[in-house]
Structure formats: structure tokens, C-alpha cells
Amino acid sequence: GAGVSQSPSNKVTEKGKDVELRCDPISGHTALYWYRQRLGQGLEFLIYFQGNSAPDKSGLPSDRFSAERTGESVSTLTIQRTQQEDSAVYLCASSLYGRVGGEQFFGPGTRLTVL
Amino acid sequence: GNSVTQMEGPVTLSEEAFLTINCTYTATGYPSLFWYVQYPGEGLQLLLKATKADDKGSNKGFEATYRKETTSFHLEKGSVQVSDSAVYFCALHSMEYGNKLVFGAGTILRVKS
């Protein structure tokens, strides 16, 4: 079946503009995660959605970052007033139940470049 | 808090050489441990995992054993191939600190023919 998809694959924007990144998880997966991978660094957690529970936003680096998820489907990560330090690859992952030990399936990522 | 430390790269090996990539973690309790791999131009994918102490995860000739006593999950392969060239990430997952993967910085592996 289809894996996790993300769009756009690449986004170049000017400092100060807003951007929206989209994630389509695997159908039926209740848990959805956003991570960020800055150049030469590991992945850092941003936000986690599980079913209808309140999302875990503890990894969002500032209030310029927000995310929404429609039911158990599409998620959108929004970055307002982008800064150059926001340049990174943004990765979305989904898992069946969000349990510890369960596999997270990653999308190909969106490479964001802020000029 | 939780953290994952893995050996710095890049690691450069000749084909058929033995590979070890060290990974140690700090966590209370018993996290699940993972190795993810990112091949050039591809997305991150699970390589192997272990969910309890002394478990051994294995896949594609790679192995890693969950060692609670040394808080380690070292990745090994007996004979690497050029196609194993990739970035390898060690990660842990524990509900105790939030339901998320905590990743190491990644280790670049380059295998020469």
C-alpha cells in the first residue's frame, strides 16, 4: 500500500513569509509525528498527534510553529514569519497505534530553505 | 532526560570489512531501541529494533543487542557491502518522556569497493 507522503518535496521561501507543509499518513494509522532534521544533526521531535487526544506540542521551537490534523488523516505544519534557522528537512511519520516499540513509518520529507 | 549518543562519523570501510557503530543511551526504565537507516536520496526507514533487555534485533545482516547493563545498542555487520553506504541513526522510544523517538546525531557509513 501507499506509504507516508509529504508535499511539497522542496520549498524555497523568503525570510518573513509563512509556509505550510503537508503530510498524508498511512491509512488507518492513528499516530502522526513531525520531526525536523537540520543539516548535520539528528532528528528532533516537533509534535505528535494520537487519535482525538490533545497533541503533544512539547517539541515546537517557538510560537511561530503550529500544526493541525484532520481526524486521523492529513496533517499540516505551518511556520509563520520564517527565519533562516528554520531551514531544515521536515519529516512526517505515522504509526498504527503510537505504542512504544511500534514502528514509525517516515515520509520522504520536505526540504525547506529560507533565504 | 533521555538522550542517545552514537559514534561520530564518517566511518569509511572497505567491502567485506566488519562494521560496528556504537550507540549508548540514557533513560530510566526500559525504552524500546531502534536503528533507522537513510540511504542516499531516500527516506528514513527502520532497520531493526529491540523492545526489551537482551533482545537482539536483526535485518539484512545487521544485528544489535539491547544491553541494559551497559545501556548500549551497538550496530554490527560481519561483512559490509557498497550498498550499505548510508546514514545510520540510533533511537529510543519511551512513554516516560513523551511518546516520541529520540534520535542520535547519525553516523555516515561509506563503503569502498
Coordinates of N, CA and C in Angstrom, one line a residue:
Chain A
G1 N 0.8 -1.2 0.0 CA 0.0 0.0 0.0 C 0.9 1.2 0.0
A2 N 0.2 2.4 -0.1 CA 1.0 3.6 -0.1 C 1.6 3.9 1.2
G3 N 2.8 4.6 1.1 CA 3.5 5.0 2.4 C 3.0 6.4 2.8
V4 N 3.8 7.0 3.6 CA 3.6 8.3 4.1 C 4.0 9.3 2.9
S5 N 3.2 10.2 2.6 CA 3.6 11.2 1.6 C 3.6 12.6 2.1
Q6 N 4.5 13.4 1.6 CA 4.6 14.8 2.0 C 4.7 15.7 0.8
S7 N 4.2 16.9 1.0 CA 4.3 17.9 -0.1 C 4.5 19.3 0.5
P8 N 5.2 20.1 -0.2 CA 6.0 19.9 -1.3 C 7.2 19.1 -0.9
S9 N 8.0 18.6 -1.9 CA 9.2 18.0 -1.6 C 10.3 19.0 -1.3
N10 N 10.2 20.1 -2.0 CA 11.2 21.2 -1.7 C 10.4 22.5 -1.7
K11 N 10.8 23.4 -0.7 CA 10.2 24.7 -0.6 C 11.3 25.7 -0.4
V12 N 11.4 26.7 -1.2 CA 12.3 27.8 -1.0 C 11.4 29.1 -0.7
T13 N 11.7 29.8 0.3 CA 10.9 30.9 0.7 C 11.8 32.0 1.2
E14 N 11.2 33.2 1.2 CA 12.0 34.3 1.8 C 11.7 34.5 3.2
K15 N 12.7 35.0 3.9 CA 12.6 35.3 5.4 C 11.4 36.1 5.6
G16 N 10.6 35.7 6.6 CA 9.4 36.5 7.0 C 8.1 36.0 6.4
K17 N 8.2 35.1 5.4 CA 7.0 34.6 4.8 C 6.5 33.4 5.6
D18 N 5.2 33.0 5.4 CA 4.6 31.9 6.0 C 4.7 30.7 5.1
V19 N 4.9 29.5 5.6 CA 4.9 28.3 4.8 C 4.0 27.2 5.4
E20 N 3.4 26.4 4.6 CA 2.6 25.2 5.0 C 3.2 24.0 4.4
L21 N 3.4 23.0 5.3 CA 3.9 21.7 4.8 C 2.8 20.6 5.1
R22 N 2.6 19.7 4.2 CA 1.5 18.8 4.3 C 2.1 17.4 4.5
C23 N 1.3 16.6 5.2 CA 1.7 15.2 5.4 C 0.4 14.3 5.3
D24 N 0.5 13.3 4.5 CA -0.6 12.3 4.3 C -0.1 11.0 5.0
P25 N -0.6 10.6 6.1 CA -0.1 9.4 6.7 C -0.6 8.1 6.1
I26 N -0.1 7.0 6.5 CA -0.6 5.7 6.0 C -2.1 5.6 6.5
S27 N -2.9 5.1 5.6 CA -4.3 5.0 6.0 C -4.5 4.0 7.2
G28 N -5.3 4.5 8.2 CA -5.5 3.6 9.4 C -4.6 3.9 10.5
H29 N -3.5 4.6 10.3 CA -2.5 4.9 11.3 C -3.1 6.0 12.2
T30 N -3.2 5.7 13.5 CA -3.8 6.7 14.4 C -2.8 7.8 14.9
A31 N -1.5 7.4 14.9 CA -0.5 8.3 15.4 C 0.3 9.0 14.3
L32 N 0.5 10.3 14.4 CA 1.3 11.1 13.4 C 2.3 11.9 14.2
Y33 N 3.5 12.0 13.6 CA 4.6 12.7 14.2 C 5.2 13.7 13.2
W34 N 5.7 14.8 13.7 CA 6.5 15.7 12.9 C 7.9 15.8 13.6
Y35 N 8.9 15.7 12.7 CA 10.3 15.8 13.2 C 11.0 16.8 12.3
R36 N 12.1 17.4 12.7 CA 12.9 18.3 11.9 C 14.4 17.8 11.9
Q37 N 15.0 17.8 10.7 CA 16.4 17.4 10.6 C 17.2 18.5 10.0
R38 N 18.0 19.2 10.9 CA 18.8 20.3 10.4 C 20.1 19.7 9.9
L39 N 20.8 20.4 9.1 CA 22.0 19.9 8.4 C 23.0 19.4 9.4
G40 N 23.4 18.1 9.2 CA 24.5 17.5 10.0 C 24.0 17.2 11.4
Q41 N 22.7 17.2 11.7 CA 22.2 16.9 13.0 C 21.2 15.8 12.9
G42 N 20.9 15.2 14.1 CA 19.9 14.2 14.2 C 18.5 14.8 14.0
L43 N 17.5 13.9 14.1 CA 16.1 14.4 14.0 C 15.7 14.9 15.4
E44 N 15.0 16.0 15.4 CA 14.4 16.5 16.6 C 12.9 16.5 16.5
F45 N 12.3 16.0 17.6 CA 10.8 15.9 17.6 C 10.2 17.3 17.7
L46 N 9.0 17.4 17.0 CA 8.3 18.7 17.0 C 6.9 18.5 17.6
I47 N 6.1 17.6 17.1 CA 4.7 17.5 17.6 C 4.2 16.1 17.3
Y48 N 3.2 15.6 18.1 CA 2.7 14.3 18.0 C 1.2 14.4 18.1
F49 N 0.5 13.7 17.2 CA -1.0 13.6 17.3 C -1.3 12.1 17.5
Q50 N -2.3 11.8 18.4 CA -2.8 10.5 18.6 C -4.3 10.5 18.7
G51 N -4.9 10.0 17.6 CA -6.4 10.0 17.6 C -7.0 11.3 17.9
N52 N -8.0 11.3 18.8 CA -8.6 12.6 19.2 C -8.1 13.2 20.5
S53 N -6.9 12.7 21.0 CA -6.3 13.3 22.1 C -5.7 14.6 21.8
A54 N -5.4 15.5 22.8 CA -4.7 16.7 22.6 C -3.3 16.4 22.1
P55 N -2.8 17.1 21.1 CA -1.5 16.9 20.6 C -0.4 17.2 21.6
D56 N 0.7 16.5 21.5 CA 1.9 16.8 22.3 C 2.7 17.8 21.5
K57 N 2.7 19.1 22.0 CA 3.4 20.1 21.2 C 4.7 20.5 21.8
S58 N 5.2 19.6 22.7 CA 6.4 20.0 23.5 C 7.6 20.3 22.7
G59 N 7.7 19.8 21.5 CA 8.9 20.0 20.7 C 8.9 21.2 19.8
L60 N 7.8 21.9 19.7 CA 7.7 23.0 18.8 C 8.7 24.1 19.4
P61 N 9.6 24.6 18.5 CA 10.7 25.5 19.0 C 10.2 26.9 19.3
S62 N 9.1 27.4 18.8 CA 8.6 28.7 19.1 C 7.1 28.8 18.7
D63 N 6.5 29.9 19.1 CA 5.0 30.0 18.8 C 4.8 30.3 17.3
R64 N 5.9 30.4 16.5 CA 5.7 30.6 15.1 C 5.3 29.3 14.4
F65 N 5.5 28.2 15.1 CA 5.2 26.9 14.6 C 3.9 26.4 15.1
S66 N 3.1 25.8 14.3 CA 1.8 25.2 14.7 C 1.5 24.1 13.7
A67 N 0.7 23.2 14.2 CA 0.3 22.1 13.3 C -1.2 21.7 13.6
E68 N -1.8 21.1 12.6 CA -3.2 20.6 12.8 C -3.3 19.3 12.1
R69 N -4.2 18.5 12.6 CA -4.5 17.2 12.0 C -6.0 17.1 11.9
T70 N -6.5 16.7 10.7 CA -7.9 16.4 10.5 C -8.2 15.0 10.8
G71 N -8.9 14.8 11.9 CA -9.2 13.4 12.3 C -8.0 12.5 12.4
E72 N -8.0 11.4 11.7 CA -6.8 10.6 11.6 C -6.2 10.6 10.2
S73 N -6.3 11.7 9.6 CA -5.7 11.8 8.2 C -4.7 12.9 8.1
V74 N -4.9 13.8 7.2 CA -3.9 14.7 6.8 C -3.5 15.6 7.9
S75 N -2.2 16.0 7.9 CA -1.7 17.0 8.9 C -1.0 18.1 8.1
T76 N -1.1 19.3 8.7 CA -0.4 20.5 8.1 C 0.5 21.1 9.2
L77 N 1.7 21.3 8.9 CA 2.6 22.1 9.7 C 2.8 23.4 9.2
T78 N 2.5 24.5 10.0 CA 2.6 25.8 9.5 C 3.8 26.5 10.2
I79 N 4.6 27.2 9.5 CA 5.6 28.1 10.1 C 5.4 29.5 9.7
Q80 N 5.1 30.4 10.6 CA 4.9 31.8 10.3 C 6.2 32.6 10.4
R81 N 6.2 33.6 9.6 CA 7.4 34.5 9.7 C 8.7 33.8 9.7
T82 N 8.9 33.0 8.7 CA 10.1 32.1 8.7 C 11.4 32.8 8.9
Q83 N 12.3 32.1 9.5 CA 13.7 32.6 9.8 C 14.6 31.7 9.1
Q84 N 15.9 32.1 8.9 CA 16.9 31.3 8.3 C 17.2 30.0 9.1
E85 N 17.1 30.1 10.4 CA 17.3 28.9 11.2 C 16.2 27.9 11.1
D86 N 15.1 28.2 10.4 CA 14.1 27.2 10.2 C 14.4 26.3 9.0
S87 N 15.5 26.6 8.3 CA 15.9 25.8 7.1 C 16.3 24.4 7.6
A88 N 15.6 23.4 7.1 CA 15.8 22.0 7.5 C 15.0 21.1 6.6
V89 N 15.1 19.8 6.8 CA 14.2 18.9 6.3 C 13.2 18.5 7.3
Y90 N 11.9 18.7 7.0 CA 10.8 18.4 7.9 C 10.2 17.0 7.5
L91 N 10.3 16.1 8.5 CA 9.8 14.8 8.3 C 8.6 14.5 9.0
C92 N 7.7 13.8 8.4 CA 6.5 13.3 9.0 C 6.5 11.8 9.1
A93 N 6.0 11.2 10.2 CA 5.9 9.8 10.4 C 4.6 9.4 10.9
S94 N 4.2 8.2 10.6 CA 2.9 7.7 11.2 C 3.2 6.3 11.8
S95 N 2.4 5.9 12.7 CA 2.4 4.6 13.3 C 1.0 4.1 13.6
L96 N 0.8 2.8 13.6 CA -0.5 2.2 13.7 C -1.3 2.7 15.0
Y97 N -0.6 2.5 16.1 CA -1.3 2.9 17.4 C -0.5 3.8 18.2
G98 N 0.7 4.2 17.8 CA 1.5 5.1 18.6 C 2.1 4.4 19.9
R99 N 2.2 3.1 19.9 CA 2.7 2.4 21.1 C 4.2 2.5 21.1
V100 N 4.8 2.4 22.3 CA 6.2 2.3 22.4 C 6.6 1.0 21.8
G101 N 7.7 1.0 21.0 CA 8.1 -0.2 20.3 C 7.5 -0.4 18.9
G102 N 6.5 0.3 18.6 CA 5.9 0.2 17.3 C 6.7 1.0 16.3
E103 N 6.7 0.5 15.1 CA 7.5 1.1 14.0 C 6.8 2.4 13.6
Q104 N 7.6 3.4 13.4 CA 7.2 4.7 12.8 C 7.6 4.7 11.3
F105 N 6.7 4.9 10.4 CA 7.0 5.0 9.0 C 7.1 6.4 8.6
F106 N 8.3 6.7 8.0 CA 8.6 8.1 7.6 C 8.3 8.4 6.2
G107 N 7.9 9.6 6.0 CA 7.7 10.2 4.6 C 9.1 10.6 4.1
P108 N 9.1 11.0 2.8 CA 10.4 11.5 2.2 C 10.9 12.8 2.7
G109 N 10.0 13.6 3.3 CA 10.4 14.9 3.9 C 10.2 16.0 2.9
T110 N 10.1 17.2 3.5 CA 10.1 18.5 2.8 C 11.3 19.2 3.1
R111 N 12.1 19.6 2.1 CA 13.3 20.4 2.4 C 12.9 21.8 2.3
L112 N 13.0 22.5 3.4 CA 12.7 23.9 3.5 C 14.0 24.8 3.5
T113 N 14.1 25.7 2.6 CA 15.2 26.6 2.5 C 14.6 28.1 2.7
V114 N 15.1 28.7 3.7 CA 14.7 30.1 4.0 C 15.8 31.0 3.6
L115 N 15.6 31.9 2.6 CA 16.7 32.8 2.1 C 16.7 34.1 2.9
Chain B
G1 N 17.1 13.6 31.5 CA 16.2 13.2 30.4 C 16.8 12.2 29.5
N2 N 16.1 11.8 28.5 CA 16.6 10.8 27.5 C 17.6 11.4 26.6
S3 N 18.6 10.6 26.2 CA 19.5 11.0 25.2 C 20.1 9.8 24.6
V4 N 20.5 10.0 23.3 CA 21.2 8.9 22.6 C 22.5 9.4 22.1
T5 N 23.6 8.7 22.3 CA 24.9 9.1 21.8 C 25.4 8.0 20.9
Q6 N 25.8 8.4 19.7 CA 26.4 7.4 18.8 C 27.7 7.9 18.2
M7 N 28.5 7.0 17.8 CA 29.8 7.3 17.4 C 29.8 8.3 16.2
E8 N 30.8 9.2 16.2 CA 30.8 10.2 15.1 C 31.4 9.6 13.9
G9 N 30.9 10.0 12.8 CA 31.5 9.6 11.5 C 32.2 10.7 10.8
P10 N 32.5 10.5 9.6 CA 32.1 9.3 8.8 C 33.0 8.1 9.1
V11 N 32.4 7.0 8.9 CA 33.1 5.7 9.0 C 33.3 5.2 7.6
T12 N 34.6 5.0 7.3 CA 34.9 4.5 5.9 C 35.5 3.1 6.0
L13 N 34.9 2.2 5.3 CA 35.4 0.8 5.3 C 35.5 0.3 3.9
S14 N 36.3 -0.8 3.8 CA 36.4 -1.5 2.5 C 35.3 -2.6 2.5
E15 N 34.9 -3.0 1.3 CA 33.9 -4.0 1.2 C 34.4 -5.3 2.0
E16 N 33.4 -5.9 2.6 CA 33.6 -7.2 3.4 C 34.2 -6.9 4.7
A17 N 34.5 -5.7 5.1 CA 35.0 -5.4 6.4 C 33.9 -5.6 7.5
F18 N 34.3 -5.7 8.7 CA 33.4 -5.8 9.9 C 33.0 -4.4 10.3
L19 N 31.7 -4.2 10.6 CA 31.2 -2.9 11.0 C 30.7 -2.9 12.4
T20 N 31.1 -1.9 13.2 CA 30.5 -1.6 14.5 C 30.2 -0.1 14.5
I21 N 29.0 0.2 14.8 CA 28.6 1.6 15.1 C 28.1 1.6 16.6
N22 N 28.8 2.3 17.4 CA 28.4 2.3 18.8 C 27.2 3.2 19.1
C23 N 26.4 2.8 20.0 CA 25.2 3.6 20.4 C 25.0 3.4 21.9
T24 N 25.0 4.4 22.7 CA 24.6 4.3 24.1 C 23.5 5.3 24.4
Y25 N 22.7 5.0 25.4 CA 21.6 5.8 25.7 C 21.5 6.1 27.2
T26 N 20.8 7.1 27.6 CA 20.4 7.4 29.0 C 18.9 7.4 29.1
A27 N 18.4 6.7 30.0 CA 16.9 6.6 30.2 C 16.6 5.9 31.4
T28 N 15.6 6.3 32.1 CA 15.1 5.5 33.2 C 14.1 4.5 32.6
G29 N 14.0 3.4 33.3 CA 13.1 2.3 32.8 C 13.7 1.6 31.6
Y30 N 12.8 1.1 30.8 CA 13.1 0.2 29.7 C 12.6 0.7 28.4
P31 N 13.3 1.6 27.7 CA 12.9 2.1 26.4 C 13.0 1.1 25.4
S32 N 12.3 1.3 24.3 CA 12.5 0.5 23.1 C 13.6 1.1 22.3
L33 N 14.4 0.3 21.6 CA 15.6 0.8 20.9 C 15.5 0.5 19.4
F34 N 16.0 1.4 18.6 CA 15.8 1.2 17.2 C 17.1 1.7 16.5
W35 N 17.4 1.1 15.3 CA 18.3 1.6 14.3 C 17.5 1.9 13.1
Y36 N 17.6 3.2 12.6 CA 17.0 3.6 11.4 C 18.1 3.9 10.4
V37 N 17.8 3.7 9.1 CA 18.8 4.0 8.1 C 18.3 4.9 7.0
Q38 N 19.1 5.7 6.5 CA 18.7 6.7 5.4 C 19.7 6.5 4.3
Y39 N 19.3 5.8 3.2 CA 20.1 5.6 2.1 C 20.1 6.9 1.2
P40 N 21.2 7.2 0.5 CA 21.2 8.4 -0.3 C 20.0 8.6 -1.2
G41 N 19.4 9.8 -1.0 CA 18.2 10.2 -1.8 C 16.9 9.5 -1.4
E42 N 17.0 8.8 -0.3 CA 15.8 8.1 0.2 C 15.3 8.6 1.6
G43 N 14.1 8.1 1.9 CA 13.6 8.5 3.3 C 14.2 7.6 4.3
L44 N 13.9 8.0 5.6 CA 14.3 7.2 6.7 C 13.5 5.9 6.8
Q45 N 14.2 4.8 7.1 CA 13.5 3.5 7.2 C 14.0 2.7 8.4
L46 N 13.1 2.0 9.0 CA 13.5 1.1 10.1 C 14.5 0.0 9.6
L47 N 15.6 -0.2 10.3 CA 16.5 -1.3 10.0 C 16.2 -2.4 11.0
L48 N 16.2 -2.1 12.3 CA 15.9 -3.2 13.3 C 15.6 -2.5 14.6
K49 N 15.0 -3.4 15.5 CA 14.6 -2.8 16.8 C 14.7 -3.9 17.8
A50 N 14.7 -3.5 19.1 CA 14.6 -4.4 20.2 C 13.8 -3.7 21.3
T51 N 12.9 -4.4 21.9 CA 11.9 -3.8 22.8 C 12.2 -4.2 24.3
K52 N 13.0 -5.1 24.5 CA 13.4 -5.4 25.9 C 14.8 -5.9 26.1
A53 N 15.3 -5.8 27.3 CA 16.7 -6.2 27.6 C 17.0 -7.6 27.1
D54 N 18.2 -7.7 26.5 CA 18.8 -8.9 26.0 C 18.2 -9.3 24.6
D55 N 17.2 -8.6 24.1 CA 16.7 -8.9 22.8 C 17.7 -8.5 21.8
K56 N 17.7 -9.3 20.7 CA 18.6 -9.0 19.6 C 17.7 -8.7 18.4
G57 N 17.9 -7.5 17.8 CA 17.3 -7.2 16.5 C 18.2 -7.5 15.4
S58 N 17.6 -7.9 14.3 CA 18.5 -8.3 13.1 C 17.7 -8.1 11.8
N59 N 18.4 -7.7 10.8 CA 17.8 -7.4 9.5 C 18.9 -7.2 8.5
K60 N 18.9 -7.8 7.3 CA 19.8 -7.5 6.2 C 21.2 -7.8 6.6
G61 N 21.5 -8.7 7.6 CA 22.8 -9.0 8.0 C 23.3 -8.1 9.2
F62 N 22.5 -7.1 9.5 CA 22.9 -6.2 10.6 C 22.3 -6.8 11.9
E63 N 22.9 -6.6 13.0 CA 22.4 -7.0 14.3 C 22.7 -6.0 15.4
A64 N 21.9 -5.9 16.4 CA 22.1 -5.1 17.6 C 21.5 -5.7 18.8
T65 N 22.2 -5.8 19.9 CA 21.6 -6.4 21.1 C 21.4 -5.3 22.2
Y66 N 20.2 -5.4 22.8 CA 19.8 -4.5 23.8 C 20.5 -4.9 25.1
R67 N 21.5 -4.1 25.5 CA 22.3 -4.3 26.7 C 21.9 -3.3 27.8
K68 N 21.1 -3.8 28.8 CA 20.6 -2.9 29.8 C 21.8 -2.5 30.7
E69 N 22.7 -3.5 31.0 CA 23.7 -3.3 32.0 C 24.7 -2.2 31.5
T70 N 24.9 -2.1 30.2 CA 25.8 -1.1 29.6 C 25.1 0.0 28.9
T71 N 23.7 0.0 29.0 CA 22.9 0.9 28.3 C 23.4 1.2 26.8
S72 N 23.5 0.1 26.1 CA 24.0 0.2 24.8 C 23.2 -0.6 23.8
F73 N 23.4 -0.3 22.5 CA 22.6 -0.9 21.4 C 23.5 -0.8 20.2
H74 N 24.7 -1.4 20.2 CA 25.6 -1.2 19.1 C 25.2 -2.0 17.9
L75 N 25.4 -1.4 16.7 CA 25.0 -2.0 15.5 C 26.3 -2.7 14.9
E76 N 26.1 -3.9 14.4 CA 27.2 -4.7 13.8 C 26.7 -5.3 12.6
K77 N 27.7 -5.5 11.7 CA 27.5 -6.4 10.5 C 28.9 -7.0 10.2
G78 N 28.8 -8.3 9.9 CA 30.1 -9.0 9.7 C 30.8 -8.7 8.4
S79 N 30.1 -8.3 7.3 CA 30.7 -8.1 6.0 C 29.9 -7.0 5.3
V80 N 30.4 -5.8 5.3 CA 29.6 -4.7 4.7 C 29.8 -4.7 3.1
Q81 N 28.8 -4.2 2.5 CA 28.8 -4.0 1.0 C 28.7 -2.6 0.7
V82 N 29.1 -2.2 -0.6 CA 29.0 -0.9 -1.0 C 27.5 -0.3 -0.8
S83 N 26.6 -1.2 -1.0 CA 25.2 -0.8 -0.9 C 24.7 -0.5 0.5
D84 N 25.6 -0.7 1.5 CA 25.3 -0.4 2.9 C 25.6 1.1 3.2
S85 N 26.3 1.8 2.2 CA 26.6 3.2 2.4 C 25.4 4.0 2.7
A86 N 25.3 4.6 3.8 CA 24.1 5.3 4.2 C 24.4 6.1 5.5
V87 N 23.4 6.8 6.0 CA 23.5 7.4 7.4 C 22.6 6.5 8.3
Y88 N 23.2 6.1 9.4 CA 22.5 5.2 10.4 C 22.2 6.0 11.7
F89 N 21.0 5.9 12.1 CA 20.5 6.6 13.3 C 20.1 5.7 14.4
C90 N 20.6 5.8 15.6 CA 20.2 5.1 16.7 C 19.1 5.9 17.4
A91 N 18.0 5.3 17.9 CA 16.9 6.0 18.5 C 16.3 5.2 19.6
L92 N 15.7 5.9 20.6 CA 14.9 5.2 21.6 C 13.5 5.8 21.7
H93 N 12.6 5.0 22.3 CA 11.2 5.4 22.3 C 10.7 5.0 23.7
S94 N 10.3 6.0 24.5 CA 9.9 5.7 25.8 C 8.7 6.6 26.2
M95 N 7.6 6.1 26.7 CA 6.5 6.9 27.1 C 6.8 7.8 28.3
E96 N 7.8 7.4 29.0 CA 8.1 8.1 30.2 C 8.4 9.6 30.0
Y97 N 9.0 9.8 28.8 CA 9.4 11.2 28.4 C 8.6 11.7 27.2
G98 N 7.4 11.2 27.0 CA 6.7 11.6 25.9 C 6.8 10.5 24.8
N99 N 5.7 10.4 24.0 CA 5.6 9.3 23.0 C 6.3 9.8 21.8
K100 N 7.6 9.7 21.7 CA 8.3 10.2 20.5 C 9.6 9.5 20.4
L101 N 10.2 9.4 19.3 CA 11.5 8.9 19.1 C 12.6 9.9 19.4
V102 N 13.6 9.5 20.2 CA 14.7 10.4 20.5 C 15.9 9.9 19.7
F103 N 16.5 10.7 18.8 CA 17.5 10.2 17.9 C 18.9 10.6 18.3
G104 N 19.9 9.8 17.9 CA 21.2 10.2 18.0 C 21.5 11.1 16.7
A105 N 22.7 11.6 16.7 CA 23.1 12.5 15.6 C 23.3 11.9 14.3
G106 N 23.4 10.6 14.2 CA 23.6 9.9 12.9 C 25.0 9.6 12.7
T107 N 25.3 8.5 12.0 CA 26.7 8.1 11.6 C 26.7 7.8 10.1
I108 N 27.5 8.6 9.4 CA 27.7 8.3 8.0 C 28.6 7.1 7.8
L109 N 28.1 6.1 7.0 CA 29.0 5.0 6.6 C 29.3 5.0 5.2
R110 N 30.5 5.0 4.8 CA 30.9 4.9 3.4 C 31.7 3.6 3.2
V111 N 31.3 2.8 2.3 CA 31.9 1.5 2.0 C 32.5 1.6 0.6
K112 N 33.8 1.3 0.5 CA 34.5 1.4 -0.7 C 34.7 0.0 -1.3
S113 N 34.6 0.0 -2.7 CA 34.8 -1.3 -3.3 C 36.3 -1.6 -3.6

